PDB file of C-alpha atoms and ligand atoms in Angstrom:
ATOM      1  CA  MET A   1      90.030  89.994 121.350  1.00  0.00           C
ATOM      2  CA  LYS A   2      90.912  87.989 124.500  1.00  0.00           C
ATOM      3  CA  ILE A   3      89.646  84.436 124.806  1.00  0.00           C
ATOM      4  CA  ILE A   4      89.565  82.695 128.072  1.00  0.00           C
ATOM      5  CA  GLU A   5      88.352  79.201 127.387  1.00  0.00           C
ATOM      6  CA  VAL A   6      86.619  77.411 129.819  1.00  0.00           C
ATOM      7  CA  LYS A   7      85.982  73.818 130.717  1.00  0.00           C
ATOM      8  CA  ASP A   8      82.263  73.410 129.647  1.00  0.00           C
ATOM      9  CA  TYR A   9      78.969  75.537 129.726  1.00  0.00           C
ATOM     10  CA  GLN A  10      78.602  75.645 133.648  1.00  0.00           C
ATOM     11  CA  HIS A  11      81.951  77.372 134.071  1.00  0.00           C
ATOM     12  CA  MET A  12      81.759  79.415 131.027  1.00  0.00           C
ATOM     13  CA  SER A  13      78.072  80.677 132.765  1.00  0.00           C
ATOM     14  CA  GLN A  14      80.260  81.077 136.101  1.00  0.00           C
ATOM     15  CA  LYS A  15      82.865  82.869 134.626  1.00  0.00           C
ATOM     16  CA  ALA A  16      80.585  85.102 132.136  1.00  0.00           C
ATOM     17  CA  ALA A  17      78.729  86.148 135.889  1.00  0.00           C
ATOM     18  CA  GLU A  18      81.531  86.548 137.988  1.00  0.00           C
ATOM     19  CA  TYR A  19      82.111  89.294 134.867  1.00  0.00           C
ATOM     20  CA  ILE A  20      79.082  90.868 135.045  1.00  0.00           C
ATOM     21  CA  ILE A  21      79.152  90.996 138.677  1.00  0.00           C
ATOM     22  CA  GLU A  22      82.512  92.757 138.725  1.00  0.00           C
ATOM     23  CA  LYS A  23      81.516  95.467 136.163  1.00  0.00           C
ATOM     24  CA  VAL A  24      78.095  96.164 138.318  1.00  0.00           C
ATOM     25  CA  LEU A  25      79.871  96.825 141.472  1.00  0.00           C
ATOM     26  CA  LYS A  26      82.708  98.741 140.500  1.00  0.00           C
ATOM     27  CA  HIS A  27      79.792 100.658 138.523  1.00  0.00           C
ATOM     28  CA  PRO A  28      76.869 100.081 139.887  1.00  0.00           C
ATOM     29  CA  SER A  29      74.475 102.765 137.082  1.00  0.00           C
ATOM     30  CA  ILE A  30      76.409 100.693 134.226  1.00  0.00           C
ATOM     31  CA  THR A  31      74.350 100.394 131.417  1.00  0.00           C
ATOM     32  CA  LEU A  32      74.327  96.115 129.948  1.00  0.00           C
ATOM     33  CA  GLY A  33      73.360  95.498 126.702  1.00  0.00           C
ATOM     34  CA  LEU A  34      71.280  91.924 127.337  1.00  0.00           C
ATOM     35  CA  ALA A  35      71.084  89.013 124.853  1.00  0.00           C
ATOM     36  CA  THR A  36      68.440  85.920 124.512  1.00  0.00           C
ATOM     37  CA  GLY A  37      69.006  82.523 123.634  1.00  0.00           C
ATOM     38  CA  GLY A  38      70.000  78.866 124.992  1.00  0.00           C
ATOM     39  CA  THR A  39      73.579  80.509 125.888  1.00  0.00           C
ATOM     40  CA  PRO A  40      73.674  83.264 128.297  1.00  0.00           C
ATOM     41  CA  THR A  41      70.478  81.804 130.684  1.00  0.00           C
ATOM     42  CA  GLY A  42      73.111  79.865 133.150  1.00  0.00           C
ATOM     43  CA  THR A  43      74.741  82.945 133.564  1.00  0.00           C
ATOM     44  CA  TYR A  44      71.524  84.866 134.330  1.00  0.00           C
ATOM     45  CA  ARG A  45      70.341  81.908 136.939  1.00  0.00           C
ATOM     46  CA  ASN A  46      74.202  83.047 137.975  1.00  0.00           C
ATOM     47  CA  LEU A  47      73.818  86.340 138.669  1.00  0.00           C
ATOM     48  CA  ILE A  48      69.882  85.550 140.421  1.00  0.00           C
ATOM     49  CA  GLU A  49      72.259  83.629 143.049  1.00  0.00           C
ATOM     50  CA  ASP A  50      74.577  86.008 143.522  1.00  0.00           C
ATOM     51  CA  HIS A  51      72.146  88.829 143.672  1.00  0.00           C
ATOM     52  CA  GLN A  52      70.352  86.238 146.747  1.00  0.00           C
ATOM     53  CA  LYS A  53      73.490  85.589 148.221  1.00  0.00           C
ATOM     54  CA  ASN A  54      75.542  88.164 148.078  1.00  0.00           C
ATOM     55  CA  GLY A  55      73.076  91.264 147.659  1.00  0.00           C
ATOM     56  CA  THR A  56      74.660  92.705 144.231  1.00  0.00           C
ATOM     57  CA  SER A  57      71.916  95.289 142.832  1.00  0.00           C
ATOM     58  CA  TYR A  58      70.795  96.552 140.326  1.00  0.00           C
ATOM     59  CA  GLN A  59      68.849  99.401 140.978  1.00  0.00           C
ATOM     60  CA  ASN A  60      70.209 102.168 139.169  1.00  0.00           C
ATOM     61  CA  VAL A  61      71.080  99.333 136.559  1.00  0.00           C
ATOM     62  CA  THR A  62      69.746  99.957 133.247  1.00  0.00           C
ATOM     63  CA  THR A  63      69.603  97.426 130.606  1.00  0.00           C
ATOM     64  CA  PHE A  64      68.801  97.180 126.565  1.00  0.00           C
ATOM     65  CA  ASN A  65      68.009  94.235 124.900  1.00  0.00           C
ATOM     66  CA  LEU A  66      69.656  93.027 121.636  1.00  0.00           C
ATOM     67  CA  ASP A  67      66.553  92.008 119.721  1.00  0.00           C
ATOM     68  CA  GLU A  68      62.854  91.091 119.509  1.00  0.00           C
ATOM     69  CA  TYR A  69      60.704  88.407 117.871  1.00  0.00           C
ATOM     70  CA  ILE A  70      57.932  91.361 115.452  1.00  0.00           C
ATOM     71  CA  GLY A  71      54.144  90.301 115.949  1.00  0.00           C
ATOM     72  CA  LEU A  72      54.724  88.324 119.892  1.00  0.00           C
ATOM     73  CA  ALA A  73      53.741  90.382 122.818  1.00  0.00           C
ATOM     74  CA  GLY A  74      55.253  91.150 125.679  1.00  0.00           C
ATOM     75  CA  THR A  75      52.968  88.508 127.927  1.00  0.00           C
ATOM     76  CA  ASP A  76      53.963  86.297 124.861  1.00  0.00           C
ATOM     77  CA  ILE A  77      56.032  82.985 126.363  1.00  0.00           C
ATOM     78  CA  ASN A  78      58.271  82.818 123.665  1.00  0.00           C
ATOM     79  CA  SER A  79      59.182  87.004 123.253  1.00  0.00           C
ATOM     80  CA  TYR A  80      62.477  88.277 124.247  1.00  0.00           C
ATOM     81  CA  ARG A  81      59.996  90.545 126.682  1.00  0.00           C
ATOM     82  CA  TYR A  82      59.138  87.290 128.582  1.00  0.00           C
ATOM     83  CA  TYR A  83      62.636  85.566 128.215  1.00  0.00           C
ATOM     84  CA  MET A  84      64.418  88.077 130.051  1.00  0.00           C
ATOM     85  CA  ASP A  85      61.745  89.048 132.816  1.00  0.00           C
ATOM     86  CA  ASP A  86      61.218  85.196 133.632  1.00  0.00           C
ATOM     87  CA  ASN A  87      65.315  84.299 133.173  1.00  0.00           C
ATOM     88  CA  PHE A  88      66.428  87.159 135.139  1.00  0.00           C
ATOM     89  CA  PHE A  89      64.431  90.882 135.939  1.00  0.00           C
ATOM     90  CA  ASN A  90      61.663  88.896 137.666  1.00  0.00           C
ATOM     91  CA  HIS A  91      64.392  87.632 140.604  1.00  0.00           C
ATOM     92  CA  ILE A  92      66.494  90.681 141.033  1.00  0.00           C
ATOM     93  CA  ASP A  93      66.583  93.909 142.132  1.00  0.00           C
ATOM     94  CA  ILE A  94      66.167  96.682 138.288  1.00  0.00           C
ATOM     95  CA  LYS A  95      63.573  98.876 138.045  1.00  0.00           C
ATOM     96  CA  LYS A  96      61.260  97.555 135.035  1.00  0.00           C
ATOM     97  CA  SER A  97      60.928 100.943 133.535  1.00  0.00           C
ATOM     98  CA  ASN A  98      65.207 100.478 133.287  1.00  0.00           C
ATOM     99  CA  THR A  99      64.801  97.418 131.400  1.00  0.00           C
ATOM    100  CA  PHE A 100      64.385  98.249 127.404  1.00  0.00           C
ATOM    101  CA  ILE A 101      63.646  95.602 124.537  1.00  0.00           C
ATOM    102  CA  PRO A 102      62.089  96.192 121.160  1.00  0.00           C
ATOM    103  CA  GLN A 103      58.467  96.531 121.035  1.00  0.00           C
ATOM    104  CA  GLY A 104      57.838  93.322 118.297  1.00  0.00           C
ATOM    105  CA  ASN A 105      53.938  94.094 118.575  1.00  0.00           C
ATOM    106  CA  ILE A 106      53.169  97.941 117.596  1.00  0.00           C
ATOM    107  CA  LYS A 107      52.015  98.977 113.806  1.00  0.00           C
ATOM    108  CA  ASN A 108      54.780 100.788 113.072  1.00  0.00           C
ATOM    109  CA  ILE A 109      57.646  98.808 113.240  1.00  0.00           C
ATOM    110  CA  GLU A 110      60.000 101.435 110.979  1.00  0.00           C
ATOM    111  CA  GLU A 111      59.464 103.967 113.386  1.00  0.00           C
ATOM    112  CA  GLU A 112      60.155 101.255 116.341  1.00  0.00           C
ATOM    113  CA  CYS A 113      63.316 100.738 115.026  1.00  0.00           C
ATOM    114  CA  ASN A 114      64.680 104.056 115.242  1.00  0.00           C
ATOM    115  CA  ARG A 115      63.087 104.967 118.464  1.00  0.00           C
ATOM    116  CA  TYR A 116      64.882 102.054 120.290  1.00  0.00           C
ATOM    117  CA  GLU A 117      68.036 103.350 117.847  1.00  0.00           C
ATOM    118  CA  ASP A 118      67.293 107.076 119.444  1.00  0.00           C
ATOM    119  CA  LEU A 119      66.692 105.755 123.276  1.00  0.00           C
ATOM    120  CA  ILE A 120      69.795 103.611 123.135  1.00  0.00           C
ATOM    121  CA  MET A 121      71.880 106.748 122.129  1.00  0.00           C
ATOM    122  CA  ASN A 122      70.308 109.230 124.147  1.00  0.00           C
ATOM    123  CA  HIS A 123      71.026 107.322 127.026  1.00  0.00           C
ATOM    124  CA  GLY A 124      74.465 107.126 126.499  1.00  0.00           C
ATOM    125  CA  GLY A 125      75.072 104.440 125.118  1.00  0.00           C
ATOM    126  CA  ILE A 126      76.255 100.653 125.927  1.00  0.00           C
ATOM    127  CA  ASP A 127      78.848  99.766 128.488  1.00  0.00           C
ATOM    128  CA  LEU A 128      78.893  96.581 128.540  1.00  0.00           C
ATOM    129  CA  GLN A 129      77.321  94.153 125.954  1.00  0.00           C
ATOM    130  CA  VAL A 130      76.896  90.656 126.410  1.00  0.00           C
ATOM    131  CA  LEU A 131      76.648  88.327 122.677  1.00  0.00           C
ATOM    132  CA  GLY A 132      75.781  84.928 121.846  1.00  0.00           C
ATOM    133  CA  ILE A 133      76.579  83.967 118.387  1.00  0.00           C
ATOM    134  CA  GLY A 134      74.636  81.879 115.796  1.00  0.00           C
ATOM    135  CA  SER A 135      75.490  79.184 113.983  1.00  0.00           C
ATOM    136  CA  ASN A 136      76.138  81.062 110.914  1.00  0.00           C
ATOM    137  CA  GLY A 137      77.845  83.874 112.650  1.00  0.00           C
ATOM    138  CA  HIS A 138      74.860  86.022 113.431  1.00  0.00           C
ATOM    139  CA  ILE A 139      75.157  88.355 116.505  1.00  0.00           C
ATOM    140  CA  GLY A 140      71.204  89.859 117.711  1.00  0.00           C
ATOM    141  CA  PHE A 141      69.798  88.697 114.633  1.00  0.00           C
ATOM    142  CA  ASN A 142      72.088  90.467 112.232  1.00  0.00           C
ATOM    143  CA  GLU A 143      71.863  87.815 109.737  1.00  0.00           C
ATOM    144  CA  PRO A 144      74.423  87.258 107.335  1.00  0.00           C
ATOM    145  CA  GLY A 145      74.648  89.807 104.871  1.00  0.00           C
ATOM    146  CA  THR A 146      74.009  92.771 106.609  1.00  0.00           C
ATOM    147  CA  SER A 147      75.396  95.598 106.161  1.00  0.00           C
ATOM    148  CA  PHE A 148      78.476  96.096 109.009  1.00  0.00           C
ATOM    149  CA  GLN A 149      76.593 100.372 109.003  1.00  0.00           C
ATOM    150  CA  SER A 150      73.127  99.053 109.489  1.00  0.00           C
ATOM    151  CA  LYS A 151      71.565 100.527 112.847  1.00  0.00           C
ATOM    152  CA  THR A 152      68.576  99.276 114.483  1.00  0.00           C
ATOM    153  CA  HIS A 153      66.432  97.407 111.524  1.00  0.00           C
ATOM    154  CA  ILE A 154      63.775  94.877 110.243  1.00  0.00           C
ATOM    155  CA  VAL A 155      65.251  91.625 109.522  1.00  0.00           C
ATOM    156  CA  LYS A 156      63.635  88.527 107.739  1.00  0.00           C
ATOM    157  CA  LEU A 157      65.447  85.215 109.965  1.00  0.00           C
ATOM    158  CA  ALA A 158      67.521  83.544 107.949  1.00  0.00           C
ATOM    159  CA  PRO A 159      65.766  79.684 107.789  1.00  0.00           C
ATOM    160  CA  SER A 160      68.643  78.193 109.496  1.00  0.00           C
ATOM    161  CA  THR A 161      68.019  80.690 112.826  1.00  0.00           C
ATOM    162  CA  ILE A 162      64.416  79.645 112.768  1.00  0.00           C
ATOM    163  CA  GLU A 163      65.553  76.010 112.303  1.00  0.00           C
ATOM    164  CA  ALA A 164      67.891  76.766 114.995  1.00  0.00           C
ATOM    165  CA  ASN A 165      65.384  78.547 117.138  1.00  0.00           C
ATOM    166  CA  ALA A 166      62.652  76.275 116.715  1.00  0.00           C
ATOM    167  CA  ARG A 167      62.822  74.497 119.536  1.00  0.00           C
ATOM    168  CA  PHE A 168      61.376  77.051 122.149  1.00  0.00           C
ATOM    169  CA  PHE A 169      58.295  76.784 120.279  1.00  0.00           C
ATOM    170  CA  ASN A 170      55.794  73.813 120.295  1.00  0.00           C
ATOM    171  CA  ARG A 171      55.613  74.315 116.178  1.00  0.00           C
ATOM    172  CA  PRO A 172      58.695  75.023 113.976  1.00  0.00           C
ATOM    173  CA  GLU A 173      56.064  77.317 112.106  1.00  0.00           C
ATOM    174  CA  GLU A 174      55.107  79.283 115.328  1.00  0.00           C
ATOM    175  CA  VAL A 175      58.731  80.792 115.376  1.00  0.00           C
ATOM    176  CA  PRO A 176      57.749  84.612 113.685  1.00  0.00           C
ATOM    177  CA  THR A 177      60.102  85.247 110.345  1.00  0.00           C
ATOM    178  CA  GLN A 178      61.307  88.511 111.452  1.00  0.00           C
ATOM    179  CA  ALA A 179      62.571  90.660 114.320  1.00  0.00           C
ATOM    180  CA  ILE A 180      64.003  93.895 115.348  1.00  0.00           C
ATOM    181  CA  THR A 181      67.545  93.784 116.007  1.00  0.00           C
ATOM    182  CA  MET A 182      69.875  95.979 117.090  1.00  0.00           C
ATOM    183  CA  GLY A 183      72.207  97.002 113.789  1.00  0.00           C
ATOM    184  CA  ILE A 184      76.083  96.200 113.884  1.00  0.00           C
ATOM    185  CA  SER A 185      76.662  99.365 114.002  1.00  0.00           C
ATOM    186  CA  THR A 186      75.114  99.724 117.175  1.00  0.00           C
ATOM    187  CA  ILE A 187      76.498  96.688 119.128  1.00  0.00           C
ATOM    188  CA  MET A 188      80.294  97.804 117.418  1.00  0.00           C
ATOM    189  CA  LYS A 189      79.385 101.266 119.105  1.00  0.00           C
ATOM    190  CA  SER A 190      79.126  99.783 122.998  1.00  0.00           C
ATOM    191  CA  LYS A 191      81.883 100.581 125.083  1.00  0.00           C
ATOM    192  CA  GLU A 192      83.045  96.930 125.766  1.00  0.00           C
ATOM    193  CA  ILE A 193      81.597  93.390 124.636  1.00  0.00           C
ATOM    194  CA  LEU A 194      81.807  89.773 126.020  1.00  0.00           C
ATOM    195  CA  LEU A 195      80.771  87.385 123.506  1.00  0.00           C
ATOM    196  CA  LEU A 196      79.888  83.947 124.875  1.00  0.00           C
ATOM    197  CA  VAL A 197      80.987  80.440 123.285  1.00  0.00           C
ATOM    198  CA  SER A 198      79.377  77.257 123.909  1.00  0.00           C
ATOM    199  CA  GLY A 199      78.712  73.926 122.387  1.00  0.00           C
ATOM    200  CA  GLU A 200      80.062  71.804 119.802  1.00  0.00           C
ATOM    201  CA  SER A 201      77.057  72.666 117.802  1.00  0.00           C
ATOM    202  CA  LYS A 202      79.240  77.131 117.898  1.00  0.00           C
ATOM    203  CA  ARG A 203      82.354  75.174 116.769  1.00  0.00           C
ATOM    204  CA  ASN A 204      82.034  75.887 113.012  1.00  0.00           C
ATOM    205  CA  ALA A 205      81.488  79.716 114.172  1.00  0.00           C
ATOM    206  CA  MET A 206      84.120  79.859 116.517  1.00  0.00           C
ATOM    207  CA  TYR A 207      86.657  78.817 114.282  1.00  0.00           C
ATOM    208  CA  GLN A 208      85.215  81.205 111.426  1.00  0.00           C
ATOM    209  CA  LEU A 209      85.224  83.713 113.931  1.00  0.00           C
ATOM    210  CA  ILE A 210      89.388  83.464 114.543  1.00  0.00           C
ATOM    211  CA  HIS A 211      90.435  82.890 111.224  1.00  0.00           C
ATOM    212  CA  SER A 212      88.108  84.798 108.607  1.00  0.00           C
ATOM    213  CA  GLU A 213      88.502  87.941 107.012  1.00  0.00           C
ATOM    214  CA  LEU A 214      86.388  91.013 107.881  1.00  0.00           C
ATOM    215  CA  ASN A 215      83.609  89.400 106.126  1.00  0.00           C
ATOM    216  CA  GLU A 216      79.555  91.290 105.877  1.00  0.00           C
ATOM    217  CA  ASN A 217      78.783  87.311 104.991  1.00  0.00           C
ATOM    218  CA  PHE A 218      79.770  86.745 108.598  1.00  0.00           C
ATOM    219  CA  PRO A 219      78.635  89.007 110.676  1.00  0.00           C
ATOM    220  CA  ALA A 220      80.377  88.304 113.542  1.00  0.00           C
ATOM    221  CA  SER A 221      84.236  88.726 112.149  1.00  0.00           C
ATOM    222  CA  VAL A 222      82.863  92.594 112.696  1.00  0.00           C
ATOM    223  CA  LEU A 223      84.292  92.226 116.026  1.00  0.00           C
ATOM    224  CA  LYS A 224      88.179  91.990 115.045  1.00  0.00           C
ATOM    225  CA  ASN A 225      87.337  96.091 114.761  1.00  0.00           C
ATOM    226  CA  HIS A 226      86.374  96.553 118.374  1.00  0.00           C
ATOM    227  CA  PRO A 227      89.149  97.345 120.543  1.00  0.00           C
ATOM    228  CA  CYS A 228      87.449  95.412 124.033  1.00  0.00           C
ATOM    229  CA  VAL A 229      86.368  92.047 123.337  1.00  0.00           C
ATOM    230  CA  THR A 230      86.181  89.079 125.907  1.00  0.00           C
ATOM    231  CA  ILE A 231      85.630  85.943 124.480  1.00  0.00           C
ATOM    232  CA  ILE A 232      84.984  83.140 127.270  1.00  0.00           C
ATOM    233  CA  ALA A 233      84.055  79.768 125.056  1.00  0.00           C
ATOM    234  CA  ASP A 234      84.007  76.007 126.500  1.00  0.00           C
ATOM    235  CA  GLU A 235      86.006  73.327 125.271  1.00  0.00           C
ATOM    236  CA  ALA A 236      83.827  72.330 122.881  1.00  0.00           C
ATOM    237  CA  ALA A 237      83.272  75.077 120.908  1.00  0.00           C
ATOM    238  CA  ILE A 238      87.247  76.010 120.785  1.00  0.00           C
ATOM    239  CA  LEU A 239      88.712  71.569 120.233  1.00  0.00           C
ATOM    240  CA  ASP A 240      91.455  71.553 118.118  1.00  0.00           C
ATOM    241  CA  LEU A 241      91.060  75.358 116.930  1.00  0.00           C
ATOM    242  CA  LYS A 242      94.692  76.178 117.546  1.00  0.00           C
ATOM    243  CA  ILE A 243      94.081  79.662 118.693  1.00  0.00           C
ATOM    244  CA  PRO A 244      96.165  81.576 121.854  1.00  0.00           C
ATOM    245  CA  VAL A 245      94.070  81.460 124.661  1.00  0.00           C
ATOM    246  CA  THR A 246      93.966  81.606 127.938  1.00  0.00           C
ATOM    247  CA  LYS A 247      93.178  78.490 130.401  1.00  0.00           C
ATOM    248  CA  LYS A 248      90.820  79.353 133.193  1.00  0.00           C
TER     249      LYS A 248
HETATM  250  C1  GLP B   1      69.253  84.411 118.672  1.00  0.00           C
HETATM  251  C2  GLP B   1      69.454  85.287 119.044  1.00  0.00           C
HETATM  252  C3  GLP B   1      70.989  85.255 119.483  1.00  0.00           C
HETATM  253  C4  GLP B   1      72.000  84.390 120.144  1.00  0.00           C
HETATM  254  C5  GLP B   1      71.948  83.514 119.249  1.00  0.00           C
HETATM  255  C6  GLP B   1      72.665  82.457 119.634  1.00  0.00           C
HETATM  256  O1  GLP B   1      68.700  83.773 117.371  1.00  0.00           O
HETATM  257  N1  GLP B   1      68.805  86.361 118.630  1.00  0.00           N
HETATM  258  O2  GLP B   1      71.091  86.893 120.232  1.00  0.00           O
HETATM  259  O3  GLP B   1      73.008  85.413 120.446  1.00  0.00           O
HETATM  260  O4  GLP B   1      70.646  83.576 118.451  1.00  0.00           O
HETATM  261  O5  GLP B   1      71.260  81.599 120.348  1.00  0.00           O
HETATM  262  P1  GLP B   1      71.563  80.517 121.495  1.00  0.00           P
HETATM  263  O6  GLP B   1      72.242  81.157 122.712  1.00  0.00           O
HETATM  264  O7  GLP B   1      70.477  79.946 121.708  1.00  0.00           O
HETATM  265  O8  GLP B   1      72.734  79.548 120.650  1.00  0.00           O
END
């Protein structure tokens, strides 16, 4: 794992956007795996700004998102479909038909999980997967205890995740208790992974990521088995961790 240390959230967002832009320019028909949450919003803002200023095109790009809440329609302001349209897709030239997110509001969720997994694999897999990390080490919505062999599946969200995500909802009771997420093996099949980590609240997760053994109770530890992972982390997230980093 290569770790790039940056000053703060703003620098992390800039650096991550530069990283993604370079890949898109090199491979205009790249398949990106995308994440939601608070961490990547600044990255999306930078990508939009670059698209507007420099014309980087997403016309031939395909995207697959990591996860979606069960029970929310794509028109719901708290769904990840709404988030992606609002924070990114509506502001670039990507074809909406090339943007894929699991559907959280259909009857047969099991079937949707299998359909989504097949869709990714039949497309040829993900070239670059962008990830955030939960404070309990979750990636996507793969909570502690998830099998490293898991494919796209239904998850019951951990109380700590519901609590962490309540900030996006009017009331904590509105946070869905279940989600569909790419599995850990789905994520690990990506050719390359870019993990973004910012803020003091992620310091413990970052510490465990660096120092813990492979362990299904800390899902992100699986990344140690991936041949091509870059982590962009800010000072607040890696303070005092005593790990070898590249300073930018
Ligand atoms: C969320 C998402 C993850 C995200 C993580 C961290 O629940 N399902 O994909 O990476 O938790 O979120 P944040 O960036 O808001 O800290």
